[in-house]
Amino acid sequence: PQTLRIGDIVQRLEPHMHVVECFDAISNTCKVTATCELKHMLHAGRTAFVEALNRYSLADAARGSLASSLPVGAASNVLTAVPSPGKTA
């Protein structure tokens, strides 16, 4: 739990995190994608969000009563149970 970063967990659970339609090249139908600058700002915000979450570990999030109720080793299964981005389960 001390080495599992919250941002990494979020990215594994939500690998695409498409904030707007143009983040998905396959389904994007936006007419202004080629000239739009908003996508760059939103991408930077998404990156900053994950970086901010990565300042914390699963152990940080589980402090208190939750941490004492988890079976030994339960938290380490979080990332191994979720496929990496680009891989199928």
C-alpha atoms as an extended CHARMM CRD file, in Angstrom:
* protein
*
        89  EXT
         1         1  PRO       CA              0.0000000000        0.0000000000        0.0000000000  PROA      1               0.0000000000
         2         2  GLN       CA              2.8590000000        2.4310000000        0.6390000000  PROA      2               0.0000000000
         3         3  THR       CA              4.1140000000        2.0850000000       -2.9330000000  PROA      3               0.0000000000
         4         4  LEU       CA              0.7360000000        2.1340000000       -4.6970000000  PROA      4               0.0000000000
         5         5  ARG       CA              0.1840000000        5.7140000000       -5.8750000000  PROA      5               0.0000000000
         6         6  ILE       CA             -3.4070000000        6.9840000000       -6.0580000000  PROA      6               0.0000000000
         7         7  GLY       CA             -2.8970000000        8.6060000000       -9.4780000000  PROA      7               0.0000000000
         8         8  ASP       CA             -1.5760000000        5.3320000000      -10.8970000000  PROA      8               0.0000000000
         9         9  ILE       CA             -4.6040000000        3.4940000000       -9.5190000000  PROA      9               0.0000000000
        10        10  VAL       CA             -6.9860000000        6.0380000000      -11.0760000000  PROA      10              0.0000000000
        11        11  GLN       CA             -5.2360000000        5.7030000000      -14.4300000000  PROA      11              0.0000000000
        12        12  ARG       CA             -5.4990000000        1.9100000000      -14.2970000000  PROA      12              0.0000000000
        13        13  LEU       CA             -9.2090000000        2.0950000000      -13.4450000000  PROA      13              0.0000000000
        14        14  GLU       CA             -9.9190000000        4.8990000000      -15.9480000000  PROA      14              0.0000000000
        15        15  PRO       CA             -7.2080000000        4.4140000000      -18.5970000000  PROA      15              0.0000000000
        16        16  HSD       CA             -8.6070000000        6.8850000000      -21.1180000000  PROA      16              0.0000000000
        17        17  MET       CA             -9.9770000000        9.6580000000      -18.9200000000  PROA      17              0.0000000000
        18        18  HSD       CA            -11.5020000000       11.3260000000      -21.9790000000  PROA      18              0.0000000000
        19        19  VAL       CA            -12.5060000000       14.7020000000      -20.5950000000  PROA      19              0.0000000000
        20        20  VAL       CA            -13.8140000000       15.7970000000      -23.9880000000  PROA      20              0.0000000000
        21        21  GLU       CA            -14.8000000000       14.0110000000      -27.1790000000  PROA      21              0.0000000000
        22        22  CYS       CA            -11.6490000000       14.9440000000      -29.0820000000  PROA      22              0.0000000000
        23        23  PHE       CA             -9.5010000000       12.9150000000      -26.6600000000  PROA      23              0.0000000000
        24        24  ASP       CA            -10.8480000000        9.7910000000      -28.3780000000  PROA      24              0.0000000000
        25        25  ALA       CA             -9.6100000000        9.7930000000      -31.9720000000  PROA      25              0.0000000000
        26        26  ILE       CA            -11.9050000000        6.8970000000      -32.8920000000  PROA      26              0.0000000000
        27        27  SER       CA            -15.2120000000        8.4880000000      -31.8760000000  PROA      27              0.0000000000
        28        28  ASN       CA            -14.2990000000       12.1630000000      -32.2560000000  PROA      28              0.0000000000
        29        29  THR       CA            -16.6820000000       14.0960000000      -34.4920000000  PROA      29              0.0000000000
        30        30  CYS       CA            -15.7730000000       17.5900000000      -33.2950000000  PROA      30              0.0000000000
        31        31  LYS       CA            -15.4470000000       19.9900000000      -36.2330000000  PROA      31              0.0000000000
        32        32  VAL       CA            -12.8890000000       22.2930000000      -34.5880000000  PROA      32              0.0000000000
        33        33  THR       CA            -10.3940000000       19.7130000000      -33.3030000000  PROA      33              0.0000000000
        34        34  ALA       CA             -7.6740000000       20.7880000000      -35.7260000000  PROA      34              0.0000000000
        35        35  THR       CA             -7.6790000000       24.4010000000      -34.5420000000  PROA      35              0.0000000000
        36        36  CYS       CA             -8.9170000000       24.0670000000      -30.9580000000  PROA      36              0.0000000000
        37        37  GLU       CA             -6.4610000000       24.9530000000      -28.2010000000  PROA      37              0.0000000000
        38        38  LEU       CA             -8.7580000000       23.8640000000      -25.3560000000  PROA      38              0.0000000000
        39        39  LYS       CA             -7.7150000000       20.2210000000      -25.7580000000  PROA      39              0.0000000000
        40        40  HSD       CA             -4.1340000000       21.1410000000      -24.8540000000  PROA      40              0.0000000000
        41        41  MET       CA             -5.2820000000       22.9590000000      -21.7210000000  PROA      41              0.0000000000
        42        42  LEU       CA             -7.5080000000       20.0670000000      -20.6840000000  PROA      42              0.0000000000
        43        43  HSD       CA             -4.7260000000       17.5670000000      -21.3100000000  PROA      43              0.0000000000
        44        44  ALA       CA             -2.3960000000       19.6050000000      -19.0920000000  PROA      44              0.0000000000
        45        45  GLY       CA             -5.0960000000       19.7040000000      -16.4140000000  PROA      45              0.0000000000
        46        46  ARG       CA             -5.6240000000       15.9480000000      -16.6140000000  PROA      46              0.0000000000
        47        47  THR       CA             -1.8720000000       15.3830000000      -16.2860000000  PROA      47              0.0000000000
        48        48  ALA       CA             -1.6750000000       17.7400000000      -13.2880000000  PROA      48              0.0000000000
        49        49  PHE       CA             -4.6280000000       15.9170000000      -11.6860000000  PROA      49              0.0000000000
        50        50  VAL       CA             -2.8700000000       12.5410000000      -11.8840000000  PROA      50              0.0000000000
        51        51  GLU       CA              0.4270000000       14.0540000000      -10.7140000000  PROA      51              0.0000000000
        52        52  ALA       CA             -1.3350000000       15.5970000000       -7.6990000000  PROA      52              0.0000000000
        53        53  LEU       CA             -2.9520000000       12.2630000000       -6.8290000000  PROA      53              0.0000000000
        54        54  ASN       CA              0.4150000000       10.5330000000       -7.1290000000  PROA      54              0.0000000000
        55        55  ARG       CA              1.6620000000       12.5590000000       -4.1740000000  PROA      55              0.0000000000
        56        56  TYR       CA             -0.3950000000       10.1380000000       -2.0810000000  PROA      56              0.0000000000
        57        57  SER       CA             -0.2510000000        6.3870000000       -1.6240000000  PROA      57              0.0000000000
        58        58  LEU       CA             -2.9810000000        3.8860000000       -0.9950000000  PROA      58              0.0000000000
        59        59  ALA       CA             -1.6460000000        3.6920000000        2.5610000000  PROA      59              0.0000000000
        60        60  ASP       CA             -2.2400000000        7.4540000000        2.9330000000  PROA      60              0.0000000000
        61        61  ALA       CA             -5.8250000000        7.0380000000        1.7580000000  PROA      61              0.0000000000
        62        62  ALA       CA             -6.4580000000        4.0270000000        3.9780000000  PROA      62              0.0000000000
        63        63  ARG       CA             -5.2110000000        5.5050000000        7.2550000000  PROA      63              0.0000000000
        64        64  GLY       CA             -7.5490000000        5.1160000000       10.2040000000  PROA      64              0.0000000000
        65        65  SER       CA            -10.2280000000        2.5090000000       10.6690000000  PROA      65              0.0000000000
        66        66  LEU       CA            -10.1470000000        1.3280000000        7.0490000000  PROA      66              0.0000000000
        67        67  ALA       CA             -6.4610000000        0.4440000000        7.1900000000  PROA      67              0.0000000000
        68        68  SER       CA             -6.8780000000       -1.7030000000       10.2680000000  PROA      68              0.0000000000
        69        69  SER       CA             -9.8220000000       -3.5860000000        8.7370000000  PROA      69              0.0000000000
        70        70  LEU       CA             -8.0850000000       -4.6030000000        5.4930000000  PROA      70              0.0000000000
        71        71  PRO       CA             -6.7180000000       -8.1510000000        5.3260000000  PROA      71              0.0000000000
        72        72  VAL       CA             -2.9320000000       -8.3080000000        5.0620000000  PROA      72              0.0000000000
        73        73  GLY       CA             -1.9470000000       -7.9690000000        1.4040000000  PROA      73              0.0000000000
        74        74  ALA       CA             -5.4160000000       -6.8960000000        0.2120000000  PROA      74              0.0000000000
        75        75  ALA       CA             -4.2790000000       -3.5010000000       -1.0050000000  PROA      75              0.0000000000
        76        76  SER       CA             -1.4830000000       -4.9480000000       -3.1300000000  PROA      76              0.0000000000
        77        77  ASN       CA             -4.0940000000       -6.7460000000       -5.2480000000  PROA      77              0.0000000000
        78        78  VAL       CA             -5.6470000000       -3.4670000000       -6.4200000000  PROA      78              0.0000000000
        79        79  LEU       CA             -3.3280000000       -2.8490000000       -9.3650000000  PROA      79              0.0000000000
        80        80  THR       CA             -2.7850000000       -6.4620000000      -10.3240000000  PROA      80              0.0000000000
        81        81  ALA       CA             -6.5330000000       -7.0160000000      -10.6640000000  PROA      81              0.0000000000
        82        82  VAL       CA             -6.9460000000       -4.1920000000      -13.1780000000  PROA      82              0.0000000000
        83        83  PRO       CA             -5.4930000000       -4.5180000000      -16.6880000000  PROA      83              0.0000000000
        84        84  SER       CA             -2.8990000000       -1.9770000000      -17.7580000000  PROA      84              0.0000000000
        85        85  PRO       CA             -3.9880000000        0.6330000000      -20.3260000000  PROA      85              0.0000000000
        86        86  GLY       CA             -3.9400000000       -0.9110000000      -23.7720000000  PROA      86              0.0000000000
        87        87  LYS       CA             -4.3090000000       -4.4660000000      -22.4850000000  PROA      87              0.0000000000
        88        88  THR       CA             -7.4780000000       -6.4790000000      -22.2900000000  PROA      88              0.0000000000
        89        89  ALA       CA             -8.5470000000       -8.5080000000      -19.3240000000  PROA      89              0.0000000000
